[in-house]
PDB file of C-alpha atoms in Angstrom:
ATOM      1  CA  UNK G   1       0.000   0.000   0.000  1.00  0.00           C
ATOM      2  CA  UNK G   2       2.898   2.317   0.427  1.00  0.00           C
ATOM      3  CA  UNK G   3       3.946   2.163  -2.724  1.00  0.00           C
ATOM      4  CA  UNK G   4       1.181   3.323  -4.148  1.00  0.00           C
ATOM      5  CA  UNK G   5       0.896   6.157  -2.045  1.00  0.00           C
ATOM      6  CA  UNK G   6       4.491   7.018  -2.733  1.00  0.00           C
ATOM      7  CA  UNK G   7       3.842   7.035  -6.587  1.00  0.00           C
ATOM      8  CA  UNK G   8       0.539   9.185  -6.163  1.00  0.00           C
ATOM      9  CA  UNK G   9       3.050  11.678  -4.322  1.00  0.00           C
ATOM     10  CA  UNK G  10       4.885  11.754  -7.121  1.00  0.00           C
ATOM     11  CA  UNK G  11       2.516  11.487  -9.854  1.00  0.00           C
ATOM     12  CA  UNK G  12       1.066  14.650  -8.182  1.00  0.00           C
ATOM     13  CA  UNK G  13       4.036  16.686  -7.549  1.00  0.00           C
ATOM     14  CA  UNK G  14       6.643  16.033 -10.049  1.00  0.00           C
ATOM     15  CA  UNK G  15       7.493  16.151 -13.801  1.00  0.00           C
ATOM     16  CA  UNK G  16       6.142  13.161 -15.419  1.00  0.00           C
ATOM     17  CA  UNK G  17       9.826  11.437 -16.770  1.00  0.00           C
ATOM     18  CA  UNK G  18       9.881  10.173 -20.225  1.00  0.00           C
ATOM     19  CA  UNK G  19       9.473   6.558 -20.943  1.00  0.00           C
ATOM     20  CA  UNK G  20      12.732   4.571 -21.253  1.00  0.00           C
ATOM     21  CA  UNK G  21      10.701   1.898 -23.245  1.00  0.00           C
ATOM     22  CA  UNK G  22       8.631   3.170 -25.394  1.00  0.00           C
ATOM     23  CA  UNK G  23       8.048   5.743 -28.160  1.00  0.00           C
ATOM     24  CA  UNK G  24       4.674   8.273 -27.162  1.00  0.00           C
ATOM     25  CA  UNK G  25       3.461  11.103 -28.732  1.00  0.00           C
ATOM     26  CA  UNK G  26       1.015  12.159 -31.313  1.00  0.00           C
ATOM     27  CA  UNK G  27      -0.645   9.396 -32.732  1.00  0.00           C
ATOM     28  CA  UNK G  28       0.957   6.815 -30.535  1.00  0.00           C
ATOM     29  CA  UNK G  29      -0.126   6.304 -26.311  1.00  0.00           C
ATOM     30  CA  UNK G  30       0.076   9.919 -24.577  1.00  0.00           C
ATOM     31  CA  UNK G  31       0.858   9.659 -20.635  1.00  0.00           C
ATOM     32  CA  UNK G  32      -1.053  11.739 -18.002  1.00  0.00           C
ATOM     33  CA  UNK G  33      -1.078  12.087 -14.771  1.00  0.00           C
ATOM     34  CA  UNK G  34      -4.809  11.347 -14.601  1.00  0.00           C
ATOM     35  CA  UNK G  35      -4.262   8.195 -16.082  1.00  0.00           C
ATOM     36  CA  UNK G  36      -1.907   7.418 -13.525  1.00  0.00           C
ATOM     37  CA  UNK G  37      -3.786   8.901 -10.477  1.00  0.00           C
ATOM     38  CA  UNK G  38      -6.835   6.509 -11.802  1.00  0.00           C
ATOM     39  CA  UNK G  39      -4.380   3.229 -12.211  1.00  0.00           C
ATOM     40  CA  UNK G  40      -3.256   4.117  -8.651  1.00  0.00           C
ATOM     41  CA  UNK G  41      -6.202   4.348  -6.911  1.00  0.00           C
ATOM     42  CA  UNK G  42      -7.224   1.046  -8.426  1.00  0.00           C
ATOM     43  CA  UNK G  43      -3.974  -0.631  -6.751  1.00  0.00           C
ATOM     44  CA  UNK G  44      -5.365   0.647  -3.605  1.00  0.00           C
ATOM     45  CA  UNK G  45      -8.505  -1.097  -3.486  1.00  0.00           C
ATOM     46  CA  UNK G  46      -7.055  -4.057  -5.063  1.00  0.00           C
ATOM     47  CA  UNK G  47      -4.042  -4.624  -3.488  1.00  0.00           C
ATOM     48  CA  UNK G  48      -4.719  -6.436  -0.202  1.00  0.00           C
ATOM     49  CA  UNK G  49      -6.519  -9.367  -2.111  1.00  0.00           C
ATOM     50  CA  UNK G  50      -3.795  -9.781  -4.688  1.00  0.00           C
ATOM     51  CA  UNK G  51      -1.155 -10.839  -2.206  1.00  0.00           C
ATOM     52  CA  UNK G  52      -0.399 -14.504  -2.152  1.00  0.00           C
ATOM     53  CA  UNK G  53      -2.206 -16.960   0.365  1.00  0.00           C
ATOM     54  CA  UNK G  54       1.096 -18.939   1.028  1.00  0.00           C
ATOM     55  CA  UNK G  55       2.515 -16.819   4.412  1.00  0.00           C
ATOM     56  CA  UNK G  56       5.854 -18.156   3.319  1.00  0.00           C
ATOM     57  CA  UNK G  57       5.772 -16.220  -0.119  1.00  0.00           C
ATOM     58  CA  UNK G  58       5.000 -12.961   1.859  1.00  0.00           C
ATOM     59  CA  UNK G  59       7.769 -13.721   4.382  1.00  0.00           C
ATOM     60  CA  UNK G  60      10.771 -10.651   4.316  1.00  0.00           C
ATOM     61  CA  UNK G  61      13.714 -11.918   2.593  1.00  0.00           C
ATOM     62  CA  UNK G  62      17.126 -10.553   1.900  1.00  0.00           C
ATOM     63  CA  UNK G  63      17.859 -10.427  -1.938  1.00  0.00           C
ATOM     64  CA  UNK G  64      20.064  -9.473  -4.043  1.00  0.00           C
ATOM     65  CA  UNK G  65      18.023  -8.212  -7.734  1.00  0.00           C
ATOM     66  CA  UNK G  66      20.632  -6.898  -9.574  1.00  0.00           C
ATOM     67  CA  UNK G  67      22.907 -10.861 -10.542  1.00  0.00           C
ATOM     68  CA  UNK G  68      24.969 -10.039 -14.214  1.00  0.00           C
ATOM     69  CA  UNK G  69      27.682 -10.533 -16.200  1.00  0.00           C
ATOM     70  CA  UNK G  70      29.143  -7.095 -15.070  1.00  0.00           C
ATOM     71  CA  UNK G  71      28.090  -7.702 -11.083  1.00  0.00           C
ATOM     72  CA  UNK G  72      29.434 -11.544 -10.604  1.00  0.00           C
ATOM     73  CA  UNK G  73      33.622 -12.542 -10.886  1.00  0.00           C
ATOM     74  CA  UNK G  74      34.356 -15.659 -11.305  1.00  0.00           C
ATOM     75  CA  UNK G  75      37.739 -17.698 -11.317  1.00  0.00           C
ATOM     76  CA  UNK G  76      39.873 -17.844 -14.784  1.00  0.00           C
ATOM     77  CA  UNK G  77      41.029 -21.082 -14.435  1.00  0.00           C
ATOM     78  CA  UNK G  78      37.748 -22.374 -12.562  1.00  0.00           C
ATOM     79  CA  UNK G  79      34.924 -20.438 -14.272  1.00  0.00           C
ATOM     80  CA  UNK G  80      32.398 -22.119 -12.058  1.00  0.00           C
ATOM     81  CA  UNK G  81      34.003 -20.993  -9.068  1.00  0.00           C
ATOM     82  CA  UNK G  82      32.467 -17.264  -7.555  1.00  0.00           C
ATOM     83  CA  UNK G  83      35.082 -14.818  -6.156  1.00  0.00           C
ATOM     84  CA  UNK G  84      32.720 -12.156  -5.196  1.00  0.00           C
ATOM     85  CA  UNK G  85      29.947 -10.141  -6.190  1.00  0.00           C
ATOM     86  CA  UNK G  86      28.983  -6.397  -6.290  1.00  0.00           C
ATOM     87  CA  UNK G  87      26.475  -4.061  -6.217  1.00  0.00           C
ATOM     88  CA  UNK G  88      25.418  -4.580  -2.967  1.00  0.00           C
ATOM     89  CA  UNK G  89      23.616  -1.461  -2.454  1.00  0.00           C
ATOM     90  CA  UNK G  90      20.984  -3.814  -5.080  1.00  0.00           C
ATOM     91  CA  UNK G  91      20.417  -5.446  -2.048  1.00  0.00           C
ATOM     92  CA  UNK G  92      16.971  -4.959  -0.250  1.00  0.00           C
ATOM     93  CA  UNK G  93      14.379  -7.064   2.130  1.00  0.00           C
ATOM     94  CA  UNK G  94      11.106  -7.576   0.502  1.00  0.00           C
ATOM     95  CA  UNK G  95       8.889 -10.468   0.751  1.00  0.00           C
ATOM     96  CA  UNK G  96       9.500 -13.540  -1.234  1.00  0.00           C
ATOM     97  CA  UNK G  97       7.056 -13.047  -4.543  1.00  0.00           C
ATOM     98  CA  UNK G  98       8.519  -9.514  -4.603  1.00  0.00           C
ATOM     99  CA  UNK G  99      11.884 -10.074  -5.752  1.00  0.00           C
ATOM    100  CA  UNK G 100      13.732 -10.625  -9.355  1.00  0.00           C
ATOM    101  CA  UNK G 101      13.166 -14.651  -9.319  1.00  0.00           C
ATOM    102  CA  UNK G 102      14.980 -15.084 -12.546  1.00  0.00           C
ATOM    103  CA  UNK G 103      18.459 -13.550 -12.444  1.00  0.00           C
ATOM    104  CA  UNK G 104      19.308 -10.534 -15.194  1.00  0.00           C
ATOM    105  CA  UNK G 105      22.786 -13.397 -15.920  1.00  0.00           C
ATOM    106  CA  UNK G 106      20.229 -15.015 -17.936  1.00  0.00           C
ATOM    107  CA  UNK G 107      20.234 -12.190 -20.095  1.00  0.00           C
ATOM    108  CA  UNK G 108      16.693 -12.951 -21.347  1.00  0.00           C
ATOM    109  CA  UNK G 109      14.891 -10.526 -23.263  1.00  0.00           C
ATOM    110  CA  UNK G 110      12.464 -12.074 -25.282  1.00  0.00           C
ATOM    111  CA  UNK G 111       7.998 -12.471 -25.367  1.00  0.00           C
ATOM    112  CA  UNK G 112       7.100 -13.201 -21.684  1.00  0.00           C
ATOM    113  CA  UNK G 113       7.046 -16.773 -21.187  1.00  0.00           C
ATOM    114  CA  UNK G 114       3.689 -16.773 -19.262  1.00  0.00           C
ATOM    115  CA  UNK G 115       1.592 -20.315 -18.593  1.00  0.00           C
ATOM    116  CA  UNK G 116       3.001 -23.634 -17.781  1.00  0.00           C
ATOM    117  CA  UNK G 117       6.391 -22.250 -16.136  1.00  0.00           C
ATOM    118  CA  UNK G 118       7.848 -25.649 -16.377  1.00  0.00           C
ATOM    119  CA  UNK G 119       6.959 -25.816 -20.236  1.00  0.00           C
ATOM    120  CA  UNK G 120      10.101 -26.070 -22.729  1.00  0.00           C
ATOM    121  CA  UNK G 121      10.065 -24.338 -25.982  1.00  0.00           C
ATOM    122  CA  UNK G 122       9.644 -25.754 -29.157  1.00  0.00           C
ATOM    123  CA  UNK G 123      11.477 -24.233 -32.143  1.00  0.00           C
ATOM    124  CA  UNK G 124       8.434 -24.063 -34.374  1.00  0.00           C
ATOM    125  CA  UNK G 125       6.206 -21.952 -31.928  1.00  0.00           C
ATOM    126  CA  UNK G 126       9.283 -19.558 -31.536  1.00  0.00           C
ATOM    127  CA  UNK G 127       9.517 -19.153 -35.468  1.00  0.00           C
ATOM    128  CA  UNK G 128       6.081 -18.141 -35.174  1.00  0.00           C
ATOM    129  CA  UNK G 129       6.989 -15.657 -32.733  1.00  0.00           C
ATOM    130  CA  UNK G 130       9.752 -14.641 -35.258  1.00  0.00           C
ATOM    131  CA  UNK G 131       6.992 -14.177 -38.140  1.00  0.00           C
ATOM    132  CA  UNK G 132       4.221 -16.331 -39.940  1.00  0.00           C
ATOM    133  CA  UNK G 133       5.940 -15.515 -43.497  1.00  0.00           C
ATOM    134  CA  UNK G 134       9.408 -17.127 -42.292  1.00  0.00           C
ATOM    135  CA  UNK G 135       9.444 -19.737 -45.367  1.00  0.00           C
ATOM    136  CA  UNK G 136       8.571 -17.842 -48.233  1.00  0.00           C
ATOM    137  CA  UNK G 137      10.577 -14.268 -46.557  1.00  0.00           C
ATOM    138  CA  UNK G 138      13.489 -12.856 -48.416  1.00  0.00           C
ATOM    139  CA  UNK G 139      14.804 -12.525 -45.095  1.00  0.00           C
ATOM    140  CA  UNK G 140      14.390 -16.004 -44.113  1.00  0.00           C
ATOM    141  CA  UNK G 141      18.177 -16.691 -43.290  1.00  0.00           C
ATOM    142  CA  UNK G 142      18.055 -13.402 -40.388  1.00  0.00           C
ATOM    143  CA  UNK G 143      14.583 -14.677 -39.266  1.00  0.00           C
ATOM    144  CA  UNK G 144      15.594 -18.250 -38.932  1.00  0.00           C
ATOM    145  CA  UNK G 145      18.975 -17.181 -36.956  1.00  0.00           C
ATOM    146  CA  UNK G 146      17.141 -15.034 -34.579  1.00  0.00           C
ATOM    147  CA  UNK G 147      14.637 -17.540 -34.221  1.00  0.00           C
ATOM    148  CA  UNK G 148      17.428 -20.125 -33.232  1.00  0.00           C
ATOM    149  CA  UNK G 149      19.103 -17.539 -30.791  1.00  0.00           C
ATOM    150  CA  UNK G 150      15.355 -16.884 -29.142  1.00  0.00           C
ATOM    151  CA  UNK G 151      15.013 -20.496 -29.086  1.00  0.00           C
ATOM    152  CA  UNK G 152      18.194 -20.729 -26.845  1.00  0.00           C
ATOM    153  CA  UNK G 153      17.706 -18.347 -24.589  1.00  0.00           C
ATOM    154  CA  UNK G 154      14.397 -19.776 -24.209  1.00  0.00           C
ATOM    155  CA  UNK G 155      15.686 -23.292 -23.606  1.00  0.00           C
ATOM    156  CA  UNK G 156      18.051 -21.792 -20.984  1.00  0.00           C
ATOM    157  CA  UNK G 157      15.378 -19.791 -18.561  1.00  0.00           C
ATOM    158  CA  UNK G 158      13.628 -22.956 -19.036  1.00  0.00           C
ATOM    159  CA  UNK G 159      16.189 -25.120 -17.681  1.00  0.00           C
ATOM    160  CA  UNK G 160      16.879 -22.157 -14.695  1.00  0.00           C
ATOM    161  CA  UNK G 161      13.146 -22.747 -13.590  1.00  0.00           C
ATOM    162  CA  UNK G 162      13.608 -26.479 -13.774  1.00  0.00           C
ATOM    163  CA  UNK G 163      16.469 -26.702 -11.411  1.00  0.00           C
ATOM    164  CA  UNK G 164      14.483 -24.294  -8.988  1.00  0.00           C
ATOM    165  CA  UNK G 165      11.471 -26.373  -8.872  1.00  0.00           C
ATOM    166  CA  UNK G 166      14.180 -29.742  -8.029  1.00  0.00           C
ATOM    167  CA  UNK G 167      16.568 -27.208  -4.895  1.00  0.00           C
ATOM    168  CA  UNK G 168      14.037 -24.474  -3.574  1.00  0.00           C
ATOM    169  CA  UNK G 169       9.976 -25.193  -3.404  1.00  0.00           C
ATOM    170  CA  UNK G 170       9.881 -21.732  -2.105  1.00  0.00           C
ATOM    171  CA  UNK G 171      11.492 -20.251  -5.005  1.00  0.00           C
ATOM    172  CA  UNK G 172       9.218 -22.349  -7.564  1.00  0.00           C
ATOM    173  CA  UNK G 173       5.851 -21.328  -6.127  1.00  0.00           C
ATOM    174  CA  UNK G 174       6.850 -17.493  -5.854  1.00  0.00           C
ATOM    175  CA  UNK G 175       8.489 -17.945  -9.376  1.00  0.00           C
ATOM    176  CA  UNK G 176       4.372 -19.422 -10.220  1.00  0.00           C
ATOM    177  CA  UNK G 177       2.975 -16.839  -8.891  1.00  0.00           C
ATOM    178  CA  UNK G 178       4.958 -14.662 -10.596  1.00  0.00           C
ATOM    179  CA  UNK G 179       3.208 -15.233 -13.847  1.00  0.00           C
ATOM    180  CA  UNK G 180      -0.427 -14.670 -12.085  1.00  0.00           C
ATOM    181  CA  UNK G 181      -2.750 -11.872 -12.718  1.00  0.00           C
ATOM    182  CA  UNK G 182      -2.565 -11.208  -9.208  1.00  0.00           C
ATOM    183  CA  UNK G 183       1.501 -10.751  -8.876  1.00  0.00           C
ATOM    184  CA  UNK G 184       1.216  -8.245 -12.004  1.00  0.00           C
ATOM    185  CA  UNK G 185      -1.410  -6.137 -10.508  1.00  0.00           C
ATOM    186  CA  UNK G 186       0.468  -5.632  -7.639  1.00  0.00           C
ATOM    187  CA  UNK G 187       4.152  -5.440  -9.519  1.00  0.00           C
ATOM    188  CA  UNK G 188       3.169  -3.134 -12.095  1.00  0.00           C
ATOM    189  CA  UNK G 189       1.984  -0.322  -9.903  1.00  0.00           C
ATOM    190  CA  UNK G 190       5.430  -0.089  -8.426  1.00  0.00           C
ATOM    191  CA  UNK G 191       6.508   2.093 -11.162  1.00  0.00           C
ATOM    192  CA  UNK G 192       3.510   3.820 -12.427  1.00  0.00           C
ATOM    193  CA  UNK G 193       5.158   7.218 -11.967  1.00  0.00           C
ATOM    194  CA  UNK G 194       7.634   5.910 -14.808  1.00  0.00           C
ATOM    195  CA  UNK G 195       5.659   3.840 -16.894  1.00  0.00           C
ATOM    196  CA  UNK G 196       2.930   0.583 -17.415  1.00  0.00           C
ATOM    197  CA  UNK G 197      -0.457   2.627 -16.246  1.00  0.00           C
ATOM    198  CA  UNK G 198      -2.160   1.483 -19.359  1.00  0.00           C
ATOM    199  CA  UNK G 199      -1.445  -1.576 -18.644  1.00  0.00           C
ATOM    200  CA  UNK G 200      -2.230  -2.309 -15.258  1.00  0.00           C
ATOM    201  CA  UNK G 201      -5.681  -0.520 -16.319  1.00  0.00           C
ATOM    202  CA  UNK G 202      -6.030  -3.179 -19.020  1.00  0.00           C
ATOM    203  CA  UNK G 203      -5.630  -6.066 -16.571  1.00  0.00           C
ATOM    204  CA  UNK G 204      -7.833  -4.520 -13.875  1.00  0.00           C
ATOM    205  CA  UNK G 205     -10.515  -4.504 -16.747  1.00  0.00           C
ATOM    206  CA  UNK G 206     -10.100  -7.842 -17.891  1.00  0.00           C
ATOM    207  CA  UNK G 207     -10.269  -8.840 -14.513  1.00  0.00           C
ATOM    208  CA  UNK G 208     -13.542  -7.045 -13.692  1.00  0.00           C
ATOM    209  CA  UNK G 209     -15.284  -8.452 -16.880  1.00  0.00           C
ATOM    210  CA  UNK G 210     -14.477 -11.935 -16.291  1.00  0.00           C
ATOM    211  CA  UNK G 211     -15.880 -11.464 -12.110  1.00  0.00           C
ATOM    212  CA  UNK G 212     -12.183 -10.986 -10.728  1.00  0.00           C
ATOM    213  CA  UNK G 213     -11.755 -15.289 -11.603  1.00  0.00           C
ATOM    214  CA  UNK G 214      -8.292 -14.574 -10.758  1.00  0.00           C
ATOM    215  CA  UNK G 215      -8.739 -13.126  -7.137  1.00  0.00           C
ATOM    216  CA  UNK G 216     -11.150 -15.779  -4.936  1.00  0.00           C
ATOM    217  CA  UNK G 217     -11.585 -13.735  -1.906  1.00  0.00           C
ATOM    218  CA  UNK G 218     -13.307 -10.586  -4.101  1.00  0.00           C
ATOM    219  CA  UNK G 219     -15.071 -13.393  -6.336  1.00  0.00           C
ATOM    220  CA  UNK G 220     -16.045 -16.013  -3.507  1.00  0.00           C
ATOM    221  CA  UNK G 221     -17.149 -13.714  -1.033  1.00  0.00           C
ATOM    222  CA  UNK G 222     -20.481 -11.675  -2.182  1.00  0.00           C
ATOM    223  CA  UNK G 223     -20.383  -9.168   0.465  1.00  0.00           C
ATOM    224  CA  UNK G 224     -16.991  -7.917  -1.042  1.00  0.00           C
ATOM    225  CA  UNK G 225     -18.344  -8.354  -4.336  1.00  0.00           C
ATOM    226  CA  UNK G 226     -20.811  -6.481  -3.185  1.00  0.00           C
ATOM    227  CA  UNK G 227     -19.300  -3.814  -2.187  1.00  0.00           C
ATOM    228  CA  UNK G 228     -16.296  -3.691  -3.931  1.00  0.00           C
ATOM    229  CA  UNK G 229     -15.531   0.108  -4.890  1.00  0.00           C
ATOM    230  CA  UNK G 230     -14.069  -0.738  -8.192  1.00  0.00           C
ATOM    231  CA  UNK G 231     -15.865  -0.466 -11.607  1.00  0.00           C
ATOM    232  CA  UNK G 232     -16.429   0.542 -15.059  1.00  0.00           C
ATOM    233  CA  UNK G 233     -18.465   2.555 -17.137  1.00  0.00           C
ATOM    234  CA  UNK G 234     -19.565   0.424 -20.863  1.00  0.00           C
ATOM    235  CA  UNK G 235     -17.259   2.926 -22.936  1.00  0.00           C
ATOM    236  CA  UNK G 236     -13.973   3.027 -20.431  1.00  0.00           C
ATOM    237  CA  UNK G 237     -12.939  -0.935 -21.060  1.00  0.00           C
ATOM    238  CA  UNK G 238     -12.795   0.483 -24.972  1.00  0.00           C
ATOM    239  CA  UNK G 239     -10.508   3.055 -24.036  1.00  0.00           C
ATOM    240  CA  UNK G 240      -8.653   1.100 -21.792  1.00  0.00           C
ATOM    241  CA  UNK G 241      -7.745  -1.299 -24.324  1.00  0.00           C
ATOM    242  CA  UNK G 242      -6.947   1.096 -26.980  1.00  0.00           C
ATOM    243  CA  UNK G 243      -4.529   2.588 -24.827  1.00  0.00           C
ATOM    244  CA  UNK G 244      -3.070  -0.787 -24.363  1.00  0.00           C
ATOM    245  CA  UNK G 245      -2.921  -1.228 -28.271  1.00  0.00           C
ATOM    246  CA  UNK G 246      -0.715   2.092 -28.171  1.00  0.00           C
ATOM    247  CA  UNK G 247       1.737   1.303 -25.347  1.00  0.00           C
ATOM    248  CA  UNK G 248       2.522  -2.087 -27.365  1.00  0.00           C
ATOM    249  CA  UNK G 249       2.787  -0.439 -30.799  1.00  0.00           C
ATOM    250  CA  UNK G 250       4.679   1.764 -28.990  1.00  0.00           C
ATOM    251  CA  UNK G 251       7.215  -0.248 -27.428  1.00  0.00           C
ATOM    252  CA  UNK G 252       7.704  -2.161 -30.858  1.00  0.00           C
ATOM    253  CA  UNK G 253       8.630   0.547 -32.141  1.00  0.00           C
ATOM    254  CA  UNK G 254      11.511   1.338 -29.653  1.00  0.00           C
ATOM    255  CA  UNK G 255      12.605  -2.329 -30.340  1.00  0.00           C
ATOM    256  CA  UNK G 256      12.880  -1.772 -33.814  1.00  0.00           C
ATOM    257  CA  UNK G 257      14.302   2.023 -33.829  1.00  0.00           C
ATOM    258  CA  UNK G 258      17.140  -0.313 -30.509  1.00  0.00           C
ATOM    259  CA  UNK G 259      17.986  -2.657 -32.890  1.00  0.00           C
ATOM    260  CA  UNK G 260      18.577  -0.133 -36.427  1.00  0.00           C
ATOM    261  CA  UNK G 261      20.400   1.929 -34.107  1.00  0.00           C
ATOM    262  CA  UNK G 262      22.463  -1.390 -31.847  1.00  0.00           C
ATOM    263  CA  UNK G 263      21.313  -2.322 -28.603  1.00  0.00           C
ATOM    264  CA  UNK G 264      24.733  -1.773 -27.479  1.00  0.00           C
ATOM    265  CA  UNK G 265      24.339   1.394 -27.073  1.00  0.00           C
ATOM    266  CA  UNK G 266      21.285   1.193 -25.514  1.00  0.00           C
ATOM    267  CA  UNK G 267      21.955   0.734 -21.599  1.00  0.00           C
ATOM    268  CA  UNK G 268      19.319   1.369 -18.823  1.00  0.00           C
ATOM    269  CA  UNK G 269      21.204   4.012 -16.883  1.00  0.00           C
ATOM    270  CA  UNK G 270      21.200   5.972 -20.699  1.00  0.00           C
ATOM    271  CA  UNK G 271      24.963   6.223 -20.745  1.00  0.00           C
ATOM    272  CA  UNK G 272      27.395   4.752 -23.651  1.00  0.00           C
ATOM    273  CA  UNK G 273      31.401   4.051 -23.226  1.00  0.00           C
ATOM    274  CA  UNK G 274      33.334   7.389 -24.826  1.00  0.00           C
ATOM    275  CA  UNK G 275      35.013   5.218 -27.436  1.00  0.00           C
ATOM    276  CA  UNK G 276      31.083   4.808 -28.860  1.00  0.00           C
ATOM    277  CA  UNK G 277      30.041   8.236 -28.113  1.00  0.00           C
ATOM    278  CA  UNK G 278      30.525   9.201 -31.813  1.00  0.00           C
ATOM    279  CA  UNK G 279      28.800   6.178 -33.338  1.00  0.00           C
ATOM    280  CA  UNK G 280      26.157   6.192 -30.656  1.00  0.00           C
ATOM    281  CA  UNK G 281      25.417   9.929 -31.728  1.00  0.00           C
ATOM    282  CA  UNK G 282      25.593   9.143 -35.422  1.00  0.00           C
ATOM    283  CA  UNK G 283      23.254   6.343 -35.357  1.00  0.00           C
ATOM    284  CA  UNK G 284      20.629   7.864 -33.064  1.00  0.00           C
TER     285      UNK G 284
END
């Protein structure tokens, strides 16, 4: 619940920033602070039945969120042995669902891989992710490459979420939960002052129209039902959902202008190295 005050605070009284993911502006998803205000209040009404049931998922745990190539040294000669580790200051306590279950050192950045968590990837559903027209494409060489690469990094969080299910049953069932309507309504308002209000909107909506399936102690109980202070009008789950529409063509977009450009120079703090300064500059 904090959170979501703090992010009404500053929703309210700052600068909106601009999105690090995705490309708004005319014709494309416009932020506003209303927006976000409504999203927020939503997470307030909804947040105390999203939490898990399992008191063991909401226990306080000390975690480190921030595991990659750059934070973890490892022995030359014994690459599987760990010398240390940095960025502590990632380090925070936060109950068990909260935390960054799959480590960044997987370097995954592909389509969420949402259902069955134990489920392994098959090469011809991640061509079809790569595009329908693969076979008869002039570019059928790139598609089927990146389609093998996606299929490997696939295969590996697979594998990662495999071995947790056989060493930590703790781990697993936050990890499931993870992939819930219930974990994303409550993750995604962490950040609404940044980014993902649209979205959260879209799931609260879907989630209202189908009689909350997803949350049993709003849908079980009729006296919450009842008197549950969240609804919609028949025109806002339209607008919802076209806003949704936007945010995705959006952040497509920012793929595609990341990859003309080179993710390399592309890093989440916004910085490049001053050896790529010039390219960076000439390729934005």
């Amino acid at each position: 619940m904090a959170s979501g005050h703090r992010e009404i605070a500053c929703v309210s009284q700052m600068q909106l920033p601009k999105s690090p993911i995705a490309i708004y502006g005319p014709g494309y998803y416009v932020q506003s602070k209303e927006k976000k205000i409504t999203a927020l209040q939503a997470y307030l009404k909804i947040a105390e039945h999203a939490l898990p049931d399992s008191q063991d998922l909401k226990t306080s745990r000390l975690w480190h969120s921030d595991l990659h190539g750059e934070n973890i040294y490892v022995d030359p000669d014994d690459p599987t042995s760990i010398c240390s580790i940095l960025d502590w200051q990632s380090v925070k306590l936060g109950p068990l669902y909260s935390h960054v279950i799959e480590p960044y050192i997987l370097e995954y950045d592909g389509p969420s891989m949402d259902g069955n968590v134990l489920q392994c990837p098959e090469i011809k559903d991640v061509e079809k992710m790569i595009g329908r027209d693969l076979a008869a494409s002039k570019k059928k060489k790139k598609k089927k490459e990146k389609a093998e690469i996606l299929f490997a990094a696939m295969s590996l969080v697979s594998q990662y979420r495999h071995m947790t299910q056989q060493e930590n049953e703790s781990l697993f069932r936050a990890l499931e939960f993870q992939q819930t309507p219930k974990y994303r309504m409550l993750n995604f308002a962490q950040a609404i002052f940044v980014e993902g209000e649209a979205t959260y909107l879209s799931i609260v909506a879907d989630q209202y129209h189908k009689g909350w399936e997803a949350f049993p102690s709003i849908k079980e109980n009729p006296n919450v039902r009842k008197s549950f202070p969240f609804t919609f009008s028949e025109e806002e789950p339209q607008a919802v959902d076209f806003d949704s529409e936007l945010v995705e063509y959006g952040v497509g977009l920012m793929q595609d202008v990341r990859e003309a450009v080179g993710l390399q120079y592309f890093r989440l703090d916004g910085t490049v190295d001053h050896d790529m300064y010039d390219a960076a500059k000439q390729g934005i």
